[in-house]
PDB file of C-alpha atoms in Angstrom:
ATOM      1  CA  UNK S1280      -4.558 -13.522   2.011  1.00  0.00           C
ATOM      2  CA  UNK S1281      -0.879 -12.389   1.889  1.00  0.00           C
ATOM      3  CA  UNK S1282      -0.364  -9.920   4.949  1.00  0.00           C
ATOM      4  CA  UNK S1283       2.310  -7.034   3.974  1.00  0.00           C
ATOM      5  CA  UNK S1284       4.300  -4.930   6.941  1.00  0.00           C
ATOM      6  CA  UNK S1285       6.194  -2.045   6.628  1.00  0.00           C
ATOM      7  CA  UNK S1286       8.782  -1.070   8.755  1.00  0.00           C
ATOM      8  CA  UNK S1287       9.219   1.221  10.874  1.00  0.00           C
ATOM      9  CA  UNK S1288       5.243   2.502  10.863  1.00  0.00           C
ATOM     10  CA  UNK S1289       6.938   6.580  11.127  1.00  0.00           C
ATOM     11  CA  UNK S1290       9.987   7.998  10.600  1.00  0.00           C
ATOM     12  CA  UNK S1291      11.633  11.037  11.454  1.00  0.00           C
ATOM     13  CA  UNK S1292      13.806  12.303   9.029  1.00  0.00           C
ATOM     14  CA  UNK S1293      15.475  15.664   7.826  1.00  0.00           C
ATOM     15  CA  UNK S1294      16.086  17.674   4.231  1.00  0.00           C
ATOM     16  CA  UNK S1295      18.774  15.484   2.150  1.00  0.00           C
ATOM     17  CA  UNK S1296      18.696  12.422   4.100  1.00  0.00           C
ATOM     18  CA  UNK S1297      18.988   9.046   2.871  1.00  0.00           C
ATOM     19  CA  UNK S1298      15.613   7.179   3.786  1.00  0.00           C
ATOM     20  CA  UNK S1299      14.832   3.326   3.267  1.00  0.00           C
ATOM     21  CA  UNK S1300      11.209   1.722   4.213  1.00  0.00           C
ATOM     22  CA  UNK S1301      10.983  -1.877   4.225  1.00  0.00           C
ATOM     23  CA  UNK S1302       7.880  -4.025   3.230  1.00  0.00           C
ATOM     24  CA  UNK S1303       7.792  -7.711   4.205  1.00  0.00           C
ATOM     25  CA  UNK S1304       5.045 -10.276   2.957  1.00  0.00           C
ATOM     26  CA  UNK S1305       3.887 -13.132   4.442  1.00  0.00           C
ATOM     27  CA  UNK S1306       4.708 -15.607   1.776  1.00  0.00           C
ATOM     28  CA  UNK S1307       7.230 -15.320  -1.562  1.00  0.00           C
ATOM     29  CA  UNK S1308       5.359 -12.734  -3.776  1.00  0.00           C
ATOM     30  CA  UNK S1309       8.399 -12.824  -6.382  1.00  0.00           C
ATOM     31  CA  UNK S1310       8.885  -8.833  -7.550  1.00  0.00           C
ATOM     32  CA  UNK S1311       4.637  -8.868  -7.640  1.00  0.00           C
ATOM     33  CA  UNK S1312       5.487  -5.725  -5.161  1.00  0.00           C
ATOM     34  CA  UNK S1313       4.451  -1.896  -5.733  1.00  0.00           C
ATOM     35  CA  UNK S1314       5.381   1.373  -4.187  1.00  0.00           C
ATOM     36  CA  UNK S1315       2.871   4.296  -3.663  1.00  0.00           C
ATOM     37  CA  UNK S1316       2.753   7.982  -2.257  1.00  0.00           C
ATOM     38  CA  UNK S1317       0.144   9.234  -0.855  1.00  0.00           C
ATOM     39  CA  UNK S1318      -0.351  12.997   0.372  1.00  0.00           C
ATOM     40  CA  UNK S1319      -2.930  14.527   2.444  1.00  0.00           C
ATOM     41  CA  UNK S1320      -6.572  14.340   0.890  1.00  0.00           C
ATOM     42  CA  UNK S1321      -5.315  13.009  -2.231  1.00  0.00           C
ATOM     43  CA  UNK S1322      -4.826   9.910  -4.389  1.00  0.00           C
ATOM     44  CA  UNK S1323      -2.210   7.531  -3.931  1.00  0.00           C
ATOM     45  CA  UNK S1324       0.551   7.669  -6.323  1.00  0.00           C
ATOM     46  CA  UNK S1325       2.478   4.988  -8.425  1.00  0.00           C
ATOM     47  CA  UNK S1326       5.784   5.320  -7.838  1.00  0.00           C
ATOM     48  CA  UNK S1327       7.645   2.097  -8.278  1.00  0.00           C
ATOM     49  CA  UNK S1328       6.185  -1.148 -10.007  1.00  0.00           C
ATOM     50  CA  UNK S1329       6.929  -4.899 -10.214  1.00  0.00           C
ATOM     51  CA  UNK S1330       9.290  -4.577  -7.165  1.00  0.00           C
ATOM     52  CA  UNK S1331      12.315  -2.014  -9.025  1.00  0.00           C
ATOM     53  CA  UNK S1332      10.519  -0.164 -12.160  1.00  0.00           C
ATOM     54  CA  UNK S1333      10.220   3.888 -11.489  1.00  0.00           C
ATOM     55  CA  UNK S1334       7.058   5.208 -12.985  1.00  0.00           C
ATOM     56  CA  UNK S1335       7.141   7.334 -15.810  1.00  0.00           C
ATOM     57  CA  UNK S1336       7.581  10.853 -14.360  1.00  0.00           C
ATOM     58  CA  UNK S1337       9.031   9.699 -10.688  1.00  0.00           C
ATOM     59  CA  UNK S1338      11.987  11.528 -10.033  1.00  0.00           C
ATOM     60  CA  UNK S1339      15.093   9.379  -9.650  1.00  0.00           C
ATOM     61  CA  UNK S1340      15.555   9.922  -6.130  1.00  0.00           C
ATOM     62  CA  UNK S1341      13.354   7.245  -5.767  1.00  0.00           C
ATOM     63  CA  UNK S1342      14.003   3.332  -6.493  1.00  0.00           C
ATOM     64  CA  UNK S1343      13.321   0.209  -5.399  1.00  0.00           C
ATOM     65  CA  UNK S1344      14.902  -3.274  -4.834  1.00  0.00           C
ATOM     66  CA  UNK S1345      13.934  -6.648  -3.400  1.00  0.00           C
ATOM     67  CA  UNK S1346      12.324  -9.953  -4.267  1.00  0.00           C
ATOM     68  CA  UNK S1347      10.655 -13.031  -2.560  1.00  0.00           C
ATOM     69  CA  UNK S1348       9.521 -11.443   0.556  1.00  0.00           C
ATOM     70  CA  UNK S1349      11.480  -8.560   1.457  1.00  0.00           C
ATOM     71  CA  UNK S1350      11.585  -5.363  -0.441  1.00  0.00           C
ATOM     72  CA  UNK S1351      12.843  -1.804   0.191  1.00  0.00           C
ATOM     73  CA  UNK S1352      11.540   1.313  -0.649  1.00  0.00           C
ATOM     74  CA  UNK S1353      14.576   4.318  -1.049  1.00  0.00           C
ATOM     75  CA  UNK S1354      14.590   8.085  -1.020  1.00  0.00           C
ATOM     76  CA  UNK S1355      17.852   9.057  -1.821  1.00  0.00           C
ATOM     77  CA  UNK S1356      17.824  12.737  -0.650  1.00  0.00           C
ATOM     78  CA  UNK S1357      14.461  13.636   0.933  1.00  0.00           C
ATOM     79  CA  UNK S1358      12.835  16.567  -0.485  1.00  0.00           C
ATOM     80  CA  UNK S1359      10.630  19.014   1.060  1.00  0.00           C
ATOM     81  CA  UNK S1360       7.630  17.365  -0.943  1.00  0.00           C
ATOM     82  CA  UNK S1361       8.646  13.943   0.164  1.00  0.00           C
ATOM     83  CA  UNK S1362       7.219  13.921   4.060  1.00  0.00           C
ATOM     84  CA  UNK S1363       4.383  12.215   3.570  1.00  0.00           C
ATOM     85  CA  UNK S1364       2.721   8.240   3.939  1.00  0.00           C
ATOM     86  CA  UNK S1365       4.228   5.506   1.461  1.00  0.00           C
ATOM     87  CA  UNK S1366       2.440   1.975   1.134  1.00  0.00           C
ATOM     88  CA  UNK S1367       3.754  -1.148  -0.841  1.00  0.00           C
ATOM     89  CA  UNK S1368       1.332  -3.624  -2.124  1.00  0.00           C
ATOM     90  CA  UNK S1369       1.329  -6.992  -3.702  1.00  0.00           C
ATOM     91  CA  UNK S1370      -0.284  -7.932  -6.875  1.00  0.00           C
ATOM     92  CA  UNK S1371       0.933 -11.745  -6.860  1.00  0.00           C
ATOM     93  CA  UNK S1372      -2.263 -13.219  -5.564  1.00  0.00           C
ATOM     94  CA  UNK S1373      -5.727 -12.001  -5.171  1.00  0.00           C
ATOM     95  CA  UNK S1374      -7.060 -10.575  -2.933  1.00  0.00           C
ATOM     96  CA  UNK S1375      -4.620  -7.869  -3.625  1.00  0.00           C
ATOM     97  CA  UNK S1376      -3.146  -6.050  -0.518  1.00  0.00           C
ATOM     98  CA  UNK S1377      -1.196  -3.200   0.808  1.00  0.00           C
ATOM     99  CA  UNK S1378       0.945  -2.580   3.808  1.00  0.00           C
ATOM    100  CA  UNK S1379      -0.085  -0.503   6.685  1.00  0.00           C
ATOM    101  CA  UNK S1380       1.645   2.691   5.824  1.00  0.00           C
ATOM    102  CA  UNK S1381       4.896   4.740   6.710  1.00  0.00           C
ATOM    103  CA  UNK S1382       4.562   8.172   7.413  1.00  0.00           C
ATOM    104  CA  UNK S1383       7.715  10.279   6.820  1.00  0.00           C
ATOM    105  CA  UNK S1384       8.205  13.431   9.248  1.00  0.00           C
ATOM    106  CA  UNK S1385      10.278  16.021   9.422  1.00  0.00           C
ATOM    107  CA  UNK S1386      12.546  15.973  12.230  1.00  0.00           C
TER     108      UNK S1386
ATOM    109  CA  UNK X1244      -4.043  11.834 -20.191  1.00  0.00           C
ATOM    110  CA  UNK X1245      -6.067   9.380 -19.013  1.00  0.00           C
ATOM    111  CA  UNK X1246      -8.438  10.751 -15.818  1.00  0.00           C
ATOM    112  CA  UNK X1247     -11.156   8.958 -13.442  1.00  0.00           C
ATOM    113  CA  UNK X1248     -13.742  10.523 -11.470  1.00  0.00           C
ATOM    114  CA  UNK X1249     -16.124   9.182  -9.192  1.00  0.00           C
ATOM    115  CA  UNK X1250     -19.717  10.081  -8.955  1.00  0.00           C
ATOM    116  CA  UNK X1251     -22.390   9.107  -5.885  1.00  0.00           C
ATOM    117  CA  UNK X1252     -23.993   9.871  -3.024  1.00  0.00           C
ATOM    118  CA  UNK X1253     -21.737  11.631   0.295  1.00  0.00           C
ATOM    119  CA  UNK X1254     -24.489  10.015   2.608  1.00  0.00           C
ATOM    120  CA  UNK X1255     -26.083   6.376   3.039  1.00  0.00           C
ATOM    121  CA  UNK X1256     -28.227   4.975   5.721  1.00  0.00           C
ATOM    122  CA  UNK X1257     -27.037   2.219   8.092  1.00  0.00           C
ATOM    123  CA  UNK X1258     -28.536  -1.107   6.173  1.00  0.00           C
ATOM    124  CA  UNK X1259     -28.837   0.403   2.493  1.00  0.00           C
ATOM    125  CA  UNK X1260     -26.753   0.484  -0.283  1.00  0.00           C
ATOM    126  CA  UNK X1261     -23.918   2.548  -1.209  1.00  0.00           C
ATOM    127  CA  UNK X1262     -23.627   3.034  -5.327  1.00  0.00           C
ATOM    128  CA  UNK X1263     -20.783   4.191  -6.899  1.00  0.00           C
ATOM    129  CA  UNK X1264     -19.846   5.397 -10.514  1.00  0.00           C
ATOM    130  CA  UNK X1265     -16.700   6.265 -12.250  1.00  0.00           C
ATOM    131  CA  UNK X1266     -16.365   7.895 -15.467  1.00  0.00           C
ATOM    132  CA  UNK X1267     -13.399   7.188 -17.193  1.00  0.00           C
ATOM    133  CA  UNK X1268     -11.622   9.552 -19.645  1.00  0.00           C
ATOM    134  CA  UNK X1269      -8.888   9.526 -22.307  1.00  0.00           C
ATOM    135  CA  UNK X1270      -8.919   5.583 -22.254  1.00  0.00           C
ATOM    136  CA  UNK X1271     -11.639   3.068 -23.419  1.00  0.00           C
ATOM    137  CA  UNK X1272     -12.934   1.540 -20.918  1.00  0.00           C
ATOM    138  CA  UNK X1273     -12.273  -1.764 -23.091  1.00  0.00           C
ATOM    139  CA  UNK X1274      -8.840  -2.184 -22.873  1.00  0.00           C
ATOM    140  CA  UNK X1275      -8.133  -2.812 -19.363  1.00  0.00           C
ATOM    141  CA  UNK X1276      -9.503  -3.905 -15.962  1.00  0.00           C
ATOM    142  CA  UNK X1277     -10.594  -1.149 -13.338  1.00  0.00           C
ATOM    143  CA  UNK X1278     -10.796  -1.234 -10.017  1.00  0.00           C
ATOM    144  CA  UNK X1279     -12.354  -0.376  -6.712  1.00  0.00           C
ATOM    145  CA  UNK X1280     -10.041   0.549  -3.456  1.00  0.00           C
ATOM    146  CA  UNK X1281     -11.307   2.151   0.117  1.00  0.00           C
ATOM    147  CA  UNK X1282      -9.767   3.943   2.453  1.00  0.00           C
ATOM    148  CA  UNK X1283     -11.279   3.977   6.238  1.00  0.00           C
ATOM    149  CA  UNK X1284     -10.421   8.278   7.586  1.00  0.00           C
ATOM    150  CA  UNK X1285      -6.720   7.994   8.818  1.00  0.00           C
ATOM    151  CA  UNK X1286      -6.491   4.335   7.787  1.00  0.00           C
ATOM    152  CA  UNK X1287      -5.134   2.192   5.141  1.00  0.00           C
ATOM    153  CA  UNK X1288      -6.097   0.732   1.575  1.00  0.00           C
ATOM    154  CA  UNK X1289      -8.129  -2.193   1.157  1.00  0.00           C
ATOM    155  CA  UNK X1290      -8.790  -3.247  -2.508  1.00  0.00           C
ATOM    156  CA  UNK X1291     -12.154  -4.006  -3.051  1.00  0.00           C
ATOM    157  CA  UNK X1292     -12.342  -6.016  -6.161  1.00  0.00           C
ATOM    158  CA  UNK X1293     -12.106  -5.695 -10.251  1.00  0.00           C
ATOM    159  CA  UNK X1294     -13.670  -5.756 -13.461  1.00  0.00           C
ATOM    160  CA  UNK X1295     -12.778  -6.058 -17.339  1.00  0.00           C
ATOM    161  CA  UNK X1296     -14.865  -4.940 -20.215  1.00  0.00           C
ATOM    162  CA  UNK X1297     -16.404  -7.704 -20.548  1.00  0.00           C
ATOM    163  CA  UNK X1298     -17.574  -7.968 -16.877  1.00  0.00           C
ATOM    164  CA  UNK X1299     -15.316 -10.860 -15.673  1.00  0.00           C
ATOM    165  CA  UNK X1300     -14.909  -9.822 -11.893  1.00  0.00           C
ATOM    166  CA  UNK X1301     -13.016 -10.391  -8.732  1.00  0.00           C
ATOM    167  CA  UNK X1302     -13.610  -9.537  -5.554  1.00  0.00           C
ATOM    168  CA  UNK X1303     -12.327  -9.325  -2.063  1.00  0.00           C
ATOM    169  CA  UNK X1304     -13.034 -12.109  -0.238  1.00  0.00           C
ATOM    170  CA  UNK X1305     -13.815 -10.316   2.832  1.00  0.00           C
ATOM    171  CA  UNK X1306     -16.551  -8.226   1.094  1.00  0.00           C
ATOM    172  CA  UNK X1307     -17.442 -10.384  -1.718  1.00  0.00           C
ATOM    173  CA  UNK X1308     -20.839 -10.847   0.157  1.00  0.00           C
ATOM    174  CA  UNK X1309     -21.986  -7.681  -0.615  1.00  0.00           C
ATOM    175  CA  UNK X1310     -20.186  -6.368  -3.485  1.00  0.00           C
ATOM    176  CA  UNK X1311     -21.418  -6.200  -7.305  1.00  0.00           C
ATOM    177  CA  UNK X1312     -19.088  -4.451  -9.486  1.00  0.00           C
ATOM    178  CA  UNK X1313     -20.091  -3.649 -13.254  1.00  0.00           C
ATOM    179  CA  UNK X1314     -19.500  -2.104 -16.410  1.00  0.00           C
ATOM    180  CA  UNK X1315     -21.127   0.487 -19.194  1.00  0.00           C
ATOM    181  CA  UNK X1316     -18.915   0.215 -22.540  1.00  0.00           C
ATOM    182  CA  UNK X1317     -21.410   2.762 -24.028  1.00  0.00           C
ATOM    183  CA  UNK X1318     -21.003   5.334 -21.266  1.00  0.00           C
ATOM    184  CA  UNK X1319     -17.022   4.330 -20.696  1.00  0.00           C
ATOM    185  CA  UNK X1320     -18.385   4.046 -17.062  1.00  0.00           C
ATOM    186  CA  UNK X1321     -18.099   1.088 -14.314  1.00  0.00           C
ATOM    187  CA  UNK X1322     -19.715   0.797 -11.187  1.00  0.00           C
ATOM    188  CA  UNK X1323     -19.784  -0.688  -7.213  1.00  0.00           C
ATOM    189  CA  UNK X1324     -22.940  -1.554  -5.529  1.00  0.00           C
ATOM    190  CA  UNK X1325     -21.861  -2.801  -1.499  1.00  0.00           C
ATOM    191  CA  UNK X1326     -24.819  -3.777   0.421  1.00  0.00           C
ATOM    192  CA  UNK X1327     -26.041  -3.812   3.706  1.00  0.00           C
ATOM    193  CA  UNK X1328     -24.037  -0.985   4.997  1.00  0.00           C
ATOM    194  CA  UNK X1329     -22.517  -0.303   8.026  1.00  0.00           C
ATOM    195  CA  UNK X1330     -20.856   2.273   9.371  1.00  0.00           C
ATOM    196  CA  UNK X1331     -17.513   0.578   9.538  1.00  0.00           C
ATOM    197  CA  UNK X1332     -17.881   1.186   5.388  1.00  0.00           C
ATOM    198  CA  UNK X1333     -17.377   4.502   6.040  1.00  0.00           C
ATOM    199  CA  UNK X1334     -14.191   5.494   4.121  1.00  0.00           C
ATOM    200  CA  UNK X1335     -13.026   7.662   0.930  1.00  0.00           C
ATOM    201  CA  UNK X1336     -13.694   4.755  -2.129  1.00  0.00           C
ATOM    202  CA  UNK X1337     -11.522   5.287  -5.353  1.00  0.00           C
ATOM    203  CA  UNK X1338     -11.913   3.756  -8.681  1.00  0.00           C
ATOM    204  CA  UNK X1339      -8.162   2.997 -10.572  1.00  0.00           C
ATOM    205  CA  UNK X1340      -6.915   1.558 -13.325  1.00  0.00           C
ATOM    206  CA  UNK X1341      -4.968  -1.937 -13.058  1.00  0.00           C
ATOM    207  CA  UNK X1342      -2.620  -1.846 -15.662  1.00  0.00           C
ATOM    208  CA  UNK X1343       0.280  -4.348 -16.083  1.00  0.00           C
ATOM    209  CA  UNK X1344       4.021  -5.100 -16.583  1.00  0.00           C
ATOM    210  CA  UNK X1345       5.017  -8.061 -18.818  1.00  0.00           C
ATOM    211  CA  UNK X1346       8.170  -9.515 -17.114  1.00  0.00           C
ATOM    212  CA  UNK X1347      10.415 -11.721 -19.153  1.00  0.00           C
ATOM    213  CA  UNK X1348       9.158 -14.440 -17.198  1.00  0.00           C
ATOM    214  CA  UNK X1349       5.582 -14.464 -19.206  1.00  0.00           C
ATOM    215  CA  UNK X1350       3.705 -13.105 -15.704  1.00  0.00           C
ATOM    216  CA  UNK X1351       1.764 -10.256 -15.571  1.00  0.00           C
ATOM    217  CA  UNK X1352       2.667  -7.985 -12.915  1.00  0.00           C
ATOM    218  CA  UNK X1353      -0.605  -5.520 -12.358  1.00  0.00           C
ATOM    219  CA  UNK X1354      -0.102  -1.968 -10.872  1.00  0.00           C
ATOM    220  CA  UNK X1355      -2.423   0.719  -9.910  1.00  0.00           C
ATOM    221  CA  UNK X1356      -1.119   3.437 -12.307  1.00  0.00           C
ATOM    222  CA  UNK X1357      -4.153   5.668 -12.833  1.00  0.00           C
ATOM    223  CA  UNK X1358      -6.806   7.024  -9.870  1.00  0.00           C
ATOM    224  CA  UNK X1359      -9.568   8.989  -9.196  1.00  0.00           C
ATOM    225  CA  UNK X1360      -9.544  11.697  -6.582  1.00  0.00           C
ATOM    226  CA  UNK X1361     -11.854   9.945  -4.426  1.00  0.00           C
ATOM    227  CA  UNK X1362     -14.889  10.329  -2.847  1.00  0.00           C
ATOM    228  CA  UNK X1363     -16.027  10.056   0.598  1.00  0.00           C
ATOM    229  CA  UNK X1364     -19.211   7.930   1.879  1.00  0.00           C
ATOM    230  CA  UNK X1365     -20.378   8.403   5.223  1.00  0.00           C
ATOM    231  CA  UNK X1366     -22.673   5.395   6.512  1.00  0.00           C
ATOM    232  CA  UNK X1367     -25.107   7.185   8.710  1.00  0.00           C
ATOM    233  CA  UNK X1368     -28.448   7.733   9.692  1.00  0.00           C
TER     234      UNK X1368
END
């Protein structure tokens, strides 16, 4: 299986700051690599596909970059809504896996 | 606006089966795979396997075991059967849609684009 890890786990963060989560995999996954929100008691959320793609409907404070094995996750200006867990996960092999999670706070 | 929703029993016994159903809406069911992901309370996503219309599956090797996942073209439904429970299966399960990104490379990059709300399943006697 390929492992993912996000870095850090948490953050700490304030209104209008620049945020950037990284997501490592354990082997090359090429830009196989997606981005999801997820916020408390719901669904998770597409917001970034095939490593740099924004979802239909994502605002454009988000984006993504990265390819191989390392890939970053940005918030350009954190929103109020934004303070909540992101995961990345690989669709380049089966079984298909996520990272652990980073939760955003609000410092 | 294509929506899932998942259907099943809240409560299974240690040793039985959990069954799951998700209704799919504003899509036929036919023209992509769907999917089955967990979610332990407080923990992280583990995908549990796939399906296509015409029941070509994949599972996760770490439940495959005990998994069956199928589909009903005529009800636009598909459906997870896991086995022998325990009550480290205890987690929110959602049914999603895979769909895909054609790169310029030929590959298909798959996403999970569409979900369900989820539904939690408490293993417990």
């Amino acid at each position: 299986d390929i492992q993912m890890t996000q870095s850090p786990s948490s953050l700490s963060a304030s209104v209008g700051d620049r945020v950037t989560i990284t997501c490592r995999a354990s082997q090359s996954i090429s830009s196989y690599l997606n981005w999801y929100q997820q916020k408390p008691g719901k669904a998770p959320k597409l917001l970034i596909y095939a490593a740099s793609s924004l979802q239909s409907g994502v605002p454009s404070r988000f984006s993504g970059s990265g390819s191989g094995t390392d890939f970053t996750l940005t918030i350009s200006s954190l929103q109020p809504e934004d303070f909540v867990i992101y995961y990345c996960q690989q669709s380049y092999s089966t079984p298909w896996t996520f990272g652990q999670g980073t939760k955003v706070e609000i410092k | 606006q294509v929506q899932l929703q998942e259907s099943g029993p809240g409560l299974v016994k240690p040793s039985e089966t959990l069954s799951l159903t998700c209704s799919v809406s504003g899509d036929s069911i036919g023209n992509y795979y769907w999917s089955w992901i967990r979610q332990p309370p407080g923990k992280g996503l583990e995908w549990i396997g796939y399906i296509n219309y015409s029941g070509s599956t994949n599972y996760n090797p770490s439940l495959k075991s005990r998994v069956t996942i199928s589909v009903d073209t005529s009800k636009n439904q598909f459906s997870l059967k896991l086995s022998s429970v325990t009550a480290a299966d205890t987690a929110v399960y959602y049914c999603a849609r895979p769909s895909y990104y054609y790169d310029s490379r030929g590959y298909y990059i798959y996403y999970f684009d569409y979900w369900g709300q989820g539904t939690l399943v408490t293993v417990s006697s």
